[in-house]
Amino acid sequence: MDKLHIETPIFESYTLNNKLGKRIFFKMDCFQPSGSFKIRGIGNLCQTQAALGAKHFVAASGGNAGCAAAYAGRQLGVPTTVVVPETTSVAMQERIAAIGATVKVFGKVWDDSDVYARSLAKKDGAVYIPPFDSPSIWEGNASIIDEANNNMHEPDAVIVSVGGGGLLCGVMEGLERNDWKNATVFTTETKGAASYAAAVEAKELVRLDAIASIASSLGAKQVCSAALDWSFQRDIQPLIVSDVATLEACQWFLDEFGILVEPACGAALSAVYHEHESIANAQTVLVVVCGGRGMTLDKFNNYCEQLL
Ligand SMILES: *Cc1c(COP(=O)(O)O)cnc(C)c1O
């Protein structure tokens, strides 16, 4: 059966080529039909579950995982419920509903929505769809590197944002299965949402008390253990950028390509647009442009007014 995600192009940044004297390649997953890379992993999981007879998908997410589950459900003809916390904007609720999912508002924070979603999924034939912690999700996300491998040589560095770590686990699996053995992986998170950097530093999972960043899609208080395990097997260097830096990077990317992405994605873009010192020695860099639908022009302008 056909995959639910599309093969995305790789765009080279000529602005950055001129400025840094390096080749910077953007893997444009902002073009996915659900608005972010998440359809790769969640699409793979939903497809597998539909083949096993799933009658109903239930996800908890006020963001891109919700959009991806809704899209997968629609394409597979499986009714889908997305539970969102009260903090989810009406615009996002409407977007998920427009794709075709039933939206239920439950809980003050995501953790409460998630408990409710898991309880709904106890019904016969219903399947809970997690946002990042599942081998099927990692396997689907790994297709980013399969595609890149068809289009370019192994770069010196790969840059990838981390929320709960599902994207990172996919990228790592993709590097392995395509024999990209030498690239240094730089993870990006914003200050206030850096649960991966904290775990790598402590060499064990760390639970943040609270999330304090505009990059809401990176706001997992704790990463999955598989993401930490990869840091013991391969050179992964966590970078932390400020909210201001991620917003500036979003603005530069908008100027260069005419595309507005979320701060979660801007964090990865910032590593190249701000020429982070740790990539100084890399001549070729692949940046995973993870995308994100949670941004509107109004919201972006408000952030810029407040922070820049
Ligand atoms: C979910 C998401 C991330 C983080 O992915 P994880 O698998 O949770 O690490 C980053 N950027 C965007 C736009 C996302 O939607």
PDB file of C-alpha atoms and ligand atoms in Angstrom:
ATOM      1  CA  MET A   1       0.000   0.000   0.000  1.00  0.00           C
ATOM      2  CA  ASP A   2       1.129   3.512  -0.734  1.00  0.00           C
ATOM      3  CA  LYS A   3       2.619   5.493   2.102  1.00  0.00           C
ATOM      4  CA  LEU A   4       0.633   8.357   3.605  1.00  0.00           C
ATOM      5  CA  HIS A   5       3.558  10.794   3.511  1.00  0.00           C
ATOM      6  CA  ILE A   6       5.068  12.302   0.375  1.00  0.00           C
ATOM      7  CA  GLU A   7       8.697  12.370  -0.706  1.00  0.00           C
ATOM      8  CA  THR A   8       9.858  15.904   0.056  1.00  0.00           C
ATOM      9  CA  PRO A   9      12.461  17.914  -1.860  1.00  0.00           C
ATOM     10  CA  ILE A  10      15.838  19.028  -0.592  1.00  0.00           C
ATOM     11  CA  PHE A  11      16.477  22.750  -1.104  1.00  0.00           C
ATOM     12  CA  GLU A  12      19.930  24.241  -0.830  1.00  0.00           C
ATOM     13  CA  SER A  13      20.281  27.598   0.889  1.00  0.00           C
ATOM     14  CA  TYR A  14      22.267  29.886  -1.402  1.00  0.00           C
ATOM     15  CA  THR A  15      22.077  32.710   1.138  1.00  0.00           C
ATOM     16  CA  LEU A  16      23.866  30.537   3.654  1.00  0.00           C
ATOM     17  CA  ASN A  17      26.230  29.178   1.038  1.00  0.00           C
ATOM     18  CA  ASN A  18      27.354  32.743   0.299  1.00  0.00           C
ATOM     19  CA  LYS A  19      27.510  33.728   3.940  1.00  0.00           C
ATOM     20  CA  LEU A  20      29.148  30.657   5.485  1.00  0.00           C
ATOM     21  CA  GLY A  21      31.001  29.107   2.565  1.00  0.00           C
ATOM     22  CA  LYS A  22      29.261  25.820   3.395  1.00  0.00           C
ATOM     23  CA  ARG A  23      26.595  23.783   1.658  1.00  0.00           C
ATOM     24  CA  ILE A  24      23.412  23.758   3.706  1.00  0.00           C
ATOM     25  CA  PHE A  25      20.636  21.393   2.599  1.00  0.00           C
ATOM     26  CA  PHE A  26      17.088  21.687   3.865  1.00  0.00           C
ATOM     27  CA  LYS A  27      14.900  18.566   3.870  1.00  0.00           C
ATOM     28  CA  MET A  28      11.554  20.243   3.346  1.00  0.00           C
ATOM     29  CA  ASP A  29       9.161  18.223   5.495  1.00  0.00           C
ATOM     30  CA  CYS A  30       7.136  21.384   6.013  1.00  0.00           C
ATOM     31  CA  PHE A  31       5.549  20.284   2.699  1.00  0.00           C
ATOM     32  CA  GLN A  32       3.979  17.126   4.144  1.00  0.00           C
ATOM     33  CA  PRO A  33       0.188  17.009   3.726  1.00  0.00           C
ATOM     34  CA  SER A  34      -0.333  17.150   7.510  1.00  0.00           C
ATOM     35  CA  GLY A  35       2.067  20.118   7.797  1.00  0.00           C
ATOM     36  CA  SER A  36       4.969  18.359   9.496  1.00  0.00           C
ATOM     37  CA  PHE A  37       7.186  15.268   9.373  1.00  0.00           C
ATOM     38  CA  LYS A  38       4.836  13.585  11.862  1.00  0.00           C
ATOM     39  CA  ILE A  39       2.774  11.928   9.162  1.00  0.00           C
ATOM     40  CA  ARG A  40       5.785   9.738   8.346  1.00  0.00           C
ATOM     41  CA  GLY A  41       5.816   7.963  11.696  1.00  0.00           C
ATOM     42  CA  ILE A  42       2.184   8.291  12.717  1.00  0.00           C
ATOM     43  CA  GLY A  43       1.140   7.385   9.165  1.00  0.00           C
ATOM     44  CA  ASN A  44       3.252   4.230   9.351  1.00  0.00           C
ATOM     45  CA  LEU A  45       1.800   3.275  12.733  1.00  0.00           C
ATOM     46  CA  CYS A  46      -1.800   3.951  11.641  1.00  0.00           C
ATOM     47  CA  GLN A  47      -1.331   2.025   8.410  1.00  0.00           C
ATOM     48  CA  THR A  48       0.065  -0.970  10.299  1.00  0.00           C
ATOM     49  CA  GLN A  49      -2.789  -0.849  12.791  1.00  0.00           C
ATOM     50  CA  ALA A  50      -5.442  -0.454  10.085  1.00  0.00           C
ATOM     51  CA  ALA A  51      -4.057  -3.577   8.378  1.00  0.00           C
ATOM     52  CA  LEU A  52      -4.437  -5.386  11.714  1.00  0.00           C
ATOM     53  CA  GLY A  53      -8.100  -4.352  11.847  1.00  0.00           C
ATOM     54  CA  ALA A  54      -8.165  -1.104  13.843  1.00  0.00           C
ATOM     55  CA  LYS A  55     -11.688   0.366  13.884  1.00  0.00           C
ATOM     56  CA  HIS A  56     -10.906   3.668  15.560  1.00  0.00           C
ATOM     57  CA  PHE A  57      -7.790   5.760  16.243  1.00  0.00           C
ATOM     58  CA  VAL A  58      -7.461   7.864  19.381  1.00  0.00           C
ATOM     59  CA  ALA A  59      -4.672  10.401  19.812  1.00  0.00           C
ATOM     60  CA  ALA A  60      -3.947  13.112  22.372  1.00  0.00           C
ATOM     61  CA  SER A  61      -2.405  16.225  20.869  1.00  0.00           C
ATOM     62  CA  GLY A  62      -3.212  19.860  20.366  1.00  0.00           C
ATOM     63  CA  GLY A  63      -0.636  20.038  17.636  1.00  0.00           C
ATOM     64  CA  ASN A  64       1.024  18.306  14.737  1.00  0.00           C
ATOM     65  CA  ALA A  65       0.557  14.765  16.042  1.00  0.00           C
ATOM     66  CA  GLY A  66      -3.188  15.480  16.116  1.00  0.00           C
ATOM     67  CA  CYS A  67      -3.101  16.771  12.536  1.00  0.00           C
ATOM     68  CA  ALA A  68      -1.141  13.707  11.435  1.00  0.00           C
ATOM     69  CA  ALA A  69      -3.475  11.222  13.169  1.00  0.00           C
ATOM     70  CA  ALA A  70      -6.509  13.008  11.712  1.00  0.00           C
ATOM     71  CA  TYR A  71      -4.986  12.899   8.230  1.00  0.00           C
ATOM     72  CA  ALA A  72      -3.987   9.238   8.543  1.00  0.00           C
ATOM     73  CA  GLY A  73      -7.478   8.324   9.752  1.00  0.00           C
ATOM     74  CA  ARG A  74      -9.066  10.156   6.869  1.00  0.00           C
ATOM     75  CA  GLN A  75      -6.827   8.556   4.230  1.00  0.00           C
ATOM     76  CA  LEU A  76      -7.318   5.080   5.712  1.00  0.00           C
ATOM     77  CA  GLY A  77     -11.067   5.505   6.281  1.00  0.00           C
ATOM     78  CA  VAL A  78     -10.709   4.888  10.037  1.00  0.00           C
ATOM     79  CA  PRO A  79     -12.737   7.188  12.360  1.00  0.00           C
ATOM     80  CA  THR A  80     -10.319   9.206  14.499  1.00  0.00           C
ATOM     81  CA  THR A  81     -10.710  11.059  17.768  1.00  0.00           C
ATOM     82  CA  VAL A  82      -8.155  13.664  18.824  1.00  0.00           C
ATOM     83  CA  VAL A  83      -8.213  14.744  22.472  1.00  0.00           C
ATOM     84  CA  VAL A  84      -6.780  18.224  22.983  1.00  0.00           C
ATOM     85  CA  PRO A  85      -6.015  20.145  26.196  1.00  0.00           C
ATOM     86  CA  GLU A  86      -7.985  23.292  27.000  1.00  0.00           C
ATOM     87  CA  THR A  87      -4.982  25.416  26.026  1.00  0.00           C
ATOM     88  CA  THR A  88      -5.286  24.390  22.363  1.00  0.00           C
ATOM     89  CA  SER A  89      -6.317  27.327  20.193  1.00  0.00           C
ATOM     90  CA  VAL A  90      -9.720  27.258  18.541  1.00  0.00           C
ATOM     91  CA  ALA A  91      -7.937  27.659  15.209  1.00  0.00           C
ATOM     92  CA  MET A  92      -5.997  24.437  15.779  1.00  0.00           C
ATOM     93  CA  GLN A  93      -9.104  22.581  16.963  1.00  0.00           C
ATOM     94  CA  GLU A  94     -10.887  23.676  13.800  1.00  0.00           C
ATOM     95  CA  ARG A  95      -7.958  22.613  11.639  1.00  0.00           C
ATOM     96  CA  ILE A  96      -7.933  19.104  13.109  1.00  0.00           C
ATOM     97  CA  ALA A  97     -11.732  18.863  12.834  1.00  0.00           C
ATOM     98  CA  ALA A  98     -11.625  20.076   9.228  1.00  0.00           C
ATOM     99  CA  ILE A  99      -9.330  17.184   8.311  1.00  0.00           C
ATOM    100  CA  GLY A 100     -12.106  14.923   9.541  1.00  0.00           C
ATOM    101  CA  ALA A 101     -11.337  13.909  13.139  1.00  0.00           C
ATOM    102  CA  THR A 102     -13.656  14.263  16.114  1.00  0.00           C
ATOM    103  CA  VAL A 103     -12.045  16.776  18.470  1.00  0.00           C
ATOM    104  CA  LYS A 104     -12.610  16.411  22.223  1.00  0.00           C
ATOM    105  CA  VAL A 105     -11.368  19.041  24.644  1.00  0.00           C
ATOM    106  CA  PHE A 106     -10.230  17.469  27.903  1.00  0.00           C
ATOM    107  CA  GLY A 107      -7.785  18.490  30.617  1.00  0.00           C
ATOM    108  CA  LYS A 108      -5.768  21.546  31.522  1.00  0.00           C
ATOM    109  CA  VAL A 109      -2.504  20.046  30.278  1.00  0.00           C
ATOM    110  CA  TRP A 110      -1.549  17.421  27.699  1.00  0.00           C
ATOM    111  CA  ASP A 111      -0.883  14.721  30.329  1.00  0.00           C
ATOM    112  CA  ASP A 112      -4.567  14.828  31.351  1.00  0.00           C
ATOM    113  CA  SER A 113      -5.731  14.687  27.720  1.00  0.00           C
ATOM    114  CA  ASP A 114      -3.451  11.705  27.217  1.00  0.00           C
ATOM    115  CA  VAL A 115      -4.921   9.765  30.159  1.00  0.00           C
ATOM    116  CA  TYR A 116      -8.392  10.377  28.741  1.00  0.00           C
ATOM    117  CA  ALA A 117      -7.332   9.349  25.217  1.00  0.00           C
ATOM    118  CA  ARG A 118      -5.863   6.103  26.540  1.00  0.00           C
ATOM    119  CA  SER A 119      -9.125   5.364  28.367  1.00  0.00           C
ATOM    120  CA  LEU A 120     -11.155   5.969  25.178  1.00  0.00           C
ATOM    121  CA  ALA A 121      -8.831   3.578  23.332  1.00  0.00           C
ATOM    122  CA  LYS A 122      -9.763   0.716  25.690  1.00  0.00           C
ATOM    123  CA  LYS A 123     -12.910   0.119  23.626  1.00  0.00           C
ATOM    124  CA  ASP A 124     -12.962  -2.855  21.254  1.00  0.00           C
ATOM    125  CA  GLY A 125     -11.110  -2.198  18.030  1.00  0.00           C
ATOM    126  CA  ALA A 126      -9.840   1.208  19.125  1.00  0.00           C
ATOM    127  CA  VAL A 127      -6.105   1.929  19.017  1.00  0.00           C
ATOM    128  CA  TYR A 128      -4.203   4.569  20.938  1.00  0.00           C
ATOM    129  CA  ILE A 129      -1.802   6.536  18.740  1.00  0.00           C
ATOM    130  CA  PRO A 130       1.102   7.996  20.755  1.00  0.00           C
ATOM    131  CA  PRO A 131       2.956  11.117  19.560  1.00  0.00           C
ATOM    132  CA  PHE A 132       6.551   9.795  19.560  1.00  0.00           C
ATOM    133  CA  ASP A 133       7.244   6.695  21.660  1.00  0.00           C
ATOM    134  CA  SER A 134       6.709   3.746  19.300  1.00  0.00           C
ATOM    135  CA  PRO A 135       9.034   1.678  17.073  1.00  0.00           C
ATOM    136  CA  SER A 136       6.550   1.992  14.177  1.00  0.00           C
ATOM    137  CA  ILE A 137       6.768   5.773  14.475  1.00  0.00           C
ATOM    138  CA  TRP A 138      10.580   5.694  14.434  1.00  0.00           C
ATOM    139  CA  GLU A 139      10.575   3.360  11.458  1.00  0.00           C
ATOM    140  CA  GLY A 140       8.308   5.739   9.540  1.00  0.00           C
ATOM    141  CA  ASN A 141      10.349   8.802  10.492  1.00  0.00           C
ATOM    142  CA  ALA A 142      13.515   7.042   9.265  1.00  0.00           C
ATOM    143  CA  SER A 143      12.233   7.476   5.685  1.00  0.00           C
ATOM    144  CA  ILE A 144      13.534  11.073   5.856  1.00  0.00           C
ATOM    145  CA  ILE A 145      17.082   9.735   5.639  1.00  0.00           C
ATOM    146  CA  ASP A 146      16.184   7.060   3.035  1.00  0.00           C
ATOM    147  CA  GLU A 147      15.005   9.878   0.772  1.00  0.00           C
ATOM    148  CA  ALA A 148      17.985  12.106   1.534  1.00  0.00           C
ATOM    149  CA  ASN A 149      20.310   9.209   0.707  1.00  0.00           C
ATOM    150  CA  ASN A 150      18.753   9.024  -2.764  1.00  0.00           C
ATOM    151  CA  ASN A 151      19.454  12.702  -3.345  1.00  0.00           C
ATOM    152  CA  MET A 152      22.788  13.550  -1.755  1.00  0.00           C
ATOM    153  CA  HIS A 153      26.012  12.207  -0.276  1.00  0.00           C
ATOM    154  CA  GLU A 154      26.358  11.768   3.448  1.00  0.00           C
ATOM    155  CA  PRO A 155      26.802  15.241   4.966  1.00  0.00           C
ATOM    156  CA  ASP A 156      29.237  16.154   7.733  1.00  0.00           C
ATOM    157  CA  ALA A 157      26.393  17.118  10.055  1.00  0.00           C
ATOM    158  CA  VAL A 158      22.673  16.462  10.477  1.00  0.00           C
ATOM    159  CA  ILE A 159      20.540  18.877  12.480  1.00  0.00           C
ATOM    160  CA  VAL A 160      17.273  17.765  14.019  1.00  0.00           C
ATOM    161  CA  SER A 161      14.909  19.224  16.623  1.00  0.00           C
ATOM    162  CA  VAL A 162      13.871  17.139  19.622  1.00  0.00           C
ATOM    163  CA  GLY A 163      10.567  17.179  21.495  1.00  0.00           C
ATOM    164  CA  GLY A 164       9.876  13.680  22.809  1.00  0.00           C
ATOM    165  CA  GLY A 165      12.551  12.209  20.559  1.00  0.00           C
ATOM    166  CA  GLY A 166      10.491  10.344  17.936  1.00  0.00           C
ATOM    167  CA  LEU A 167      11.984  12.335  15.095  1.00  0.00           C
ATOM    168  CA  LEU A 168      15.507  11.836  16.446  1.00  0.00           C
ATOM    169  CA  CYS A 169      14.998   8.053  16.816  1.00  0.00           C
ATOM    170  CA  GLY A 170      13.786   7.950  13.212  1.00  0.00           C
ATOM    171  CA  VAL A 171      16.745   9.956  11.943  1.00  0.00           C
ATOM    172  CA  MET A 172      19.183   7.711  13.849  1.00  0.00           C
ATOM    173  CA  GLU A 173      17.533   4.569  12.472  1.00  0.00           C
ATOM    174  CA  GLY A 174      17.716   6.101   8.996  1.00  0.00           C
ATOM    175  CA  LEU A 175      21.413   6.927   9.376  1.00  0.00           C
ATOM    176  CA  GLU A 176      22.109   3.327  10.379  1.00  0.00           C
ATOM    177  CA  ARG A 177      20.129   1.663   7.654  1.00  0.00           C
ATOM    178  CA  ASN A 178      21.606   3.891   4.932  1.00  0.00           C
ATOM    179  CA  ASP A 179      25.136   3.415   6.183  1.00  0.00           C
ATOM    180  CA  TRP A 180      25.632   7.091   6.970  1.00  0.00           C
ATOM    181  CA  LYS A 181      28.126   6.315   9.694  1.00  0.00           C
ATOM    182  CA  ASN A 182      30.197   9.466  10.061  1.00  0.00           C
ATOM    183  CA  ALA A 183      27.833  12.424  10.204  1.00  0.00           C
ATOM    184  CA  THR A 184      27.704  14.184  13.549  1.00  0.00           C
ATOM    185  CA  VAL A 185      24.132  14.617  14.739  1.00  0.00           C
ATOM    186  CA  PHE A 186      23.250  17.910  16.399  1.00  0.00           C
ATOM    187  CA  THR A 187      19.953  18.026  18.244  1.00  0.00           C
ATOM    188  CA  THR A 188      18.242  21.355  18.777  1.00  0.00           C
ATOM    189  CA  GLU A 189      15.905  22.383  21.566  1.00  0.00           C
ATOM    190  CA  THR A 190      14.918  25.716  23.017  1.00  0.00           C
ATOM    191  CA  LYS A 191      15.914  26.862  26.478  1.00  0.00           C
ATOM    192  CA  GLY A 192      12.970  25.954  28.691  1.00  0.00           C
ATOM    193  CA  ALA A 193      12.173  22.802  26.696  1.00  0.00           C
ATOM    194  CA  ALA A 194      15.590  21.126  26.680  1.00  0.00           C
ATOM    195  CA  SER A 195      14.678  17.735  28.144  1.00  0.00           C
ATOM    196  CA  TYR A 196      16.998  15.895  25.745  1.00  0.00           C
ATOM    197  CA  ALA A 197      20.085  17.984  26.514  1.00  0.00           C
ATOM    198  CA  ALA A 198      19.371  17.456  30.210  1.00  0.00           C
ATOM    199  CA  ALA A 199      19.092  13.677  29.761  1.00  0.00           C
ATOM    200  CA  VAL A 200      22.297  13.405  27.709  1.00  0.00           C
ATOM    201  CA  GLU A 201      24.153  15.478  30.292  1.00  0.00           C
ATOM    202  CA  ALA A 202      22.825  13.383  33.201  1.00  0.00           C
ATOM    203  CA  LYS A 203      23.153  10.106  31.240  1.00  0.00           C
ATOM    204  CA  GLU A 204      19.637   9.258  32.429  1.00  0.00           C
ATOM    205  CA  LEU A 205      16.095  10.434  31.714  1.00  0.00           C
ATOM    206  CA  VAL A 206      15.297  13.793  33.262  1.00  0.00           C
ATOM    207  CA  ARG A 207      11.798  15.104  33.853  1.00  0.00           C
ATOM    208  CA  LEU A 208      11.442  18.889  33.572  1.00  0.00           C
ATOM    209  CA  ASP A 209       9.062  20.515  36.067  1.00  0.00           C
ATOM    210  CA  ALA A 210       7.595  22.811  33.455  1.00  0.00           C
ATOM    211  CA  ILE A 211       7.981  23.905  29.858  1.00  0.00           C
ATOM    212  CA  ALA A 212       8.905  27.536  29.317  1.00  0.00           C
ATOM    213  CA  SER A 213       9.363  28.211  25.610  1.00  0.00           C
ATOM    214  CA  ILE A 214       7.380  29.384  22.603  1.00  0.00           C
ATOM    215  CA  ALA A 215       8.417  26.158  20.811  1.00  0.00           C
ATOM    216  CA  SER A 216       5.356  24.267  22.031  1.00  0.00           C
ATOM    217  CA  SER A 217       5.966  21.283  19.743  1.00  0.00           C
ATOM    218  CA  LEU A 218       9.234  20.650  21.592  1.00  0.00           C
ATOM    219  CA  GLY A 219       7.453  20.727  24.944  1.00  0.00           C
ATOM    220  CA  ALA A 220       7.812  17.124  26.103  1.00  0.00           C
ATOM    221  CA  LYS A 221       8.828  17.193  29.766  1.00  0.00           C
ATOM    222  CA  GLN A 222      10.702  13.924  29.295  1.00  0.00           C
ATOM    223  CA  VAL A 223      12.105  12.280  26.151  1.00  0.00           C
ATOM    224  CA  CYS A 224      11.597   8.608  25.319  1.00  0.00           C
ATOM    225  CA  SER A 225      14.304   6.278  26.568  1.00  0.00           C
ATOM    226  CA  ALA A 226      15.173   5.131  23.032  1.00  0.00           C
ATOM    227  CA  ALA A 227      16.278   8.700  22.237  1.00  0.00           C
ATOM    228  CA  LEU A 228      18.644   8.709  25.208  1.00  0.00           C
ATOM    229  CA  ASP A 229      19.970   5.248  24.256  1.00  0.00           C
ATOM    230  CA  TRP A 230      21.090   6.532  20.854  1.00  0.00           C
ATOM    231  CA  SER A 231      23.359   9.054  22.589  1.00  0.00           C
ATOM    232  CA  PHE A 232      25.354   6.136  24.051  1.00  0.00           C
ATOM    233  CA  GLN A 233      25.825   4.594  20.616  1.00  0.00           C
ATOM    234  CA  ARG A 234      26.758   7.482  18.421  1.00  0.00           C
ATOM    235  CA  ASP A 235      28.085  11.032  18.499  1.00  0.00           C
ATOM    236  CA  ILE A 236      25.069  13.214  19.245  1.00  0.00           C
ATOM    237  CA  GLN A 237      25.615  16.777  20.372  1.00  0.00           C
ATOM    238  CA  PRO A 238      22.693  18.602  21.959  1.00  0.00           C
ATOM    239  CA  LEU A 239      22.415  22.320  21.189  1.00  0.00           C
ATOM    240  CA  ILE A 240      20.163  24.723  23.058  1.00  0.00           C
ATOM    241  CA  VAL A 241      18.958  27.917  21.387  1.00  0.00           C
ATOM    242  CA  SER A 242      16.925  30.824  22.725  1.00  0.00           C
ATOM    243  CA  ASP A 243      13.312  31.590  21.813  1.00  0.00           C
ATOM    244  CA  VAL A 244      14.558  34.803  20.218  1.00  0.00           C
ATOM    245  CA  ALA A 245      17.051  32.890  18.050  1.00  0.00           C
ATOM    246  CA  THR A 246      14.430  30.414  16.859  1.00  0.00           C
ATOM    247  CA  LEU A 247      12.056  33.234  15.995  1.00  0.00           C
ATOM    248  CA  GLU A 248      14.756  35.071  14.027  1.00  0.00           C
ATOM    249  CA  ALA A 249      15.573  31.855  12.192  1.00  0.00           C
ATOM    250  CA  CYS A 250      11.884  31.406  11.275  1.00  0.00           C
ATOM    251  CA  GLN A 251      11.939  34.948   9.922  1.00  0.00           C
ATOM    252  CA  TRP A 252      15.064  34.363   7.805  1.00  0.00           C
ATOM    253  CA  PHE A 253      13.620  31.118   6.475  1.00  0.00           C
ATOM    254  CA  LEU A 254      10.407  32.953   5.600  1.00  0.00           C
ATOM    255  CA  ASP A 255      12.429  35.612   3.783  1.00  0.00           C
ATOM    256  CA  GLU A 256      14.452  33.024   1.873  1.00  0.00           C
ATOM    257  CA  PHE A 257      11.754  30.492   0.970  1.00  0.00           C
ATOM    258  CA  GLY A 258       8.408  32.198   1.627  1.00  0.00           C
ATOM    259  CA  ILE A 259       7.406  29.525   4.135  1.00  0.00           C
ATOM    260  CA  LEU A 260       6.339  30.042   7.738  1.00  0.00           C
ATOM    261  CA  VAL A 261       7.308  27.239  10.136  1.00  0.00           C
ATOM    262  CA  GLU A 262       6.928  26.759  13.877  1.00  0.00           C
ATOM    263  CA  PRO A 263       9.580  27.797  16.406  1.00  0.00           C
ATOM    264  CA  ALA A 264      10.103  24.054  17.006  1.00  0.00           C
ATOM    265  CA  CYS A 265      11.507  23.957  13.488  1.00  0.00           C
ATOM    266  CA  GLY A 266      13.166  27.352  13.826  1.00  0.00           C
ATOM    267  CA  ALA A 267      15.362  25.833  16.532  1.00  0.00           C
ATOM    268  CA  ALA A 268      17.003  23.578  13.923  1.00  0.00           C
ATOM    269  CA  LEU A 269      17.170  26.431  11.404  1.00  0.00           C
ATOM    270  CA  SER A 270      18.864  28.631  13.998  1.00  0.00           C
ATOM    271  CA  ALA A 271      21.857  26.283  14.161  1.00  0.00           C
ATOM    272  CA  VAL A 272      22.707  27.250  10.578  1.00  0.00           C
ATOM    273  CA  TYR A 273      21.277  30.756  10.249  1.00  0.00           C
ATOM    274  CA  HIS A 274      23.104  31.835  13.416  1.00  0.00           C
ATOM    275  CA  GLU A 275      26.137  29.781  12.420  1.00  0.00           C
ATOM    276  CA  HIS A 276      26.346  27.935  15.708  1.00  0.00           C
ATOM    277  CA  GLU A 277      30.029  27.533  16.578  1.00  0.00           C
ATOM    278  CA  SER A 278      29.707  23.776  16.903  1.00  0.00           C
ATOM    279  CA  ILE A 279      29.024  23.372  13.159  1.00  0.00           C
ATOM    280  CA  ALA A 280      32.114  25.431  12.241  1.00  0.00           C
ATOM    281  CA  ASN A 281      33.977  22.378  10.955  1.00  0.00           C
ATOM    282  CA  ALA A 282      31.107  20.913   8.943  1.00  0.00           C
ATOM    283  CA  GLN A 283      31.292  21.674   5.219  1.00  0.00           C
ATOM    284  CA  THR A 284      27.981  20.034   4.329  1.00  0.00           C
ATOM    285  CA  VAL A 285      24.957  20.123   6.601  1.00  0.00           C
ATOM    286  CA  LEU A 286      21.530  18.514   6.325  1.00  0.00           C
ATOM    287  CA  VAL A 287      18.811  20.293   8.307  1.00  0.00           C
ATOM    288  CA  VAL A 288      15.526  18.486   8.904  1.00  0.00           C
ATOM    289  CA  VAL A 289      12.878  21.150   8.304  1.00  0.00           C
ATOM    290  CA  CYS A 290      10.260  19.492  10.493  1.00  0.00           C
ATOM    291  CA  GLY A 291       7.629  22.148   9.695  1.00  0.00           C
ATOM    292  CA  GLY A 292       4.552  22.554  11.895  1.00  0.00           C
ATOM    293  CA  ARG A 293       0.994  23.810  11.412  1.00  0.00           C
ATOM    294  CA  GLY A 294       0.701  25.570  14.732  1.00  0.00           C
ATOM    295  CA  MET A 295       1.770  28.929  13.362  1.00  0.00           C
ATOM    296  CA  THR A 296      -0.394  31.683  11.938  1.00  0.00           C
ATOM    297  CA  LEU A 297       0.663  35.080  10.670  1.00  0.00           C
ATOM    298  CA  ASP A 298      -1.038  36.762  13.655  1.00  0.00           C
ATOM    299  CA  LYS A 299       0.701  34.540  16.169  1.00  0.00           C
ATOM    300  CA  PHE A 300       4.040  35.022  14.453  1.00  0.00           C
ATOM    301  CA  ASN A 301       3.657  38.808  14.425  1.00  0.00           C
ATOM    302  CA  ASN A 302       2.697  38.778  18.102  1.00  0.00           C
ATOM    303  CA  TYR A 303       5.787  36.756  19.037  1.00  0.00           C
ATOM    304  CA  CYS A 304       7.968  39.093  16.983  1.00  0.00           C
ATOM    305  CA  GLU A 305       6.486  42.143  18.712  1.00  0.00           C
ATOM    306  CA  GLN A 306       6.987  40.618  22.140  1.00  0.00           C
ATOM    307  CA  LEU A 307      10.448  39.136  21.652  1.00  0.00           C
ATOM    308  CA  LEU A 308      12.397  40.860  18.876  1.00  0.00           C
TER     309      LEU A 308
HETATM  310  C1  LIG B   1       6.567  16.884  17.046  1.00  0.00           C
HETATM  311  C2  LIG B   1       7.424  17.938  16.480  1.00  0.00           C
HETATM  312  C3  LIG B   1       8.787  18.042  16.798  1.00  0.00           C
HETATM  313  C4  LIG B   1       9.467  17.121  17.781  1.00  0.00           C
HETATM  314  O1  LIG B   1       9.362  15.771  17.419  1.00  0.00           O
HETATM  315  P1  LIG B   1       9.545  14.618  18.501  1.00  0.00           P
HETATM  316  O2  LIG B   1       9.358  13.368  17.748  1.00  0.00           O
HETATM  317  O3  LIG B   1       8.507  14.839  19.561  1.00  0.00           O
HETATM  318  O4  LIG B   1      10.913  14.782  19.058  1.00  0.00           O
HETATM  319  C5  LIG B   1       9.525  19.030  16.201  1.00  0.00           C
HETATM  320  N1  LIG B   1       8.971  19.888  15.338  1.00  0.00           N
HETATM  321  C6  LIG B   1       7.680  19.826  14.991  1.00  0.00           C
HETATM  322  C7  LIG B   1       7.133  20.829  14.034  1.00  0.00           C
HETATM  323  C8  LIG B   1       6.854  18.847  15.554  1.00  0.00           C
HETATM  324  O5  LIG B   1       5.575  18.790  15.214  1.00  0.00           O
END
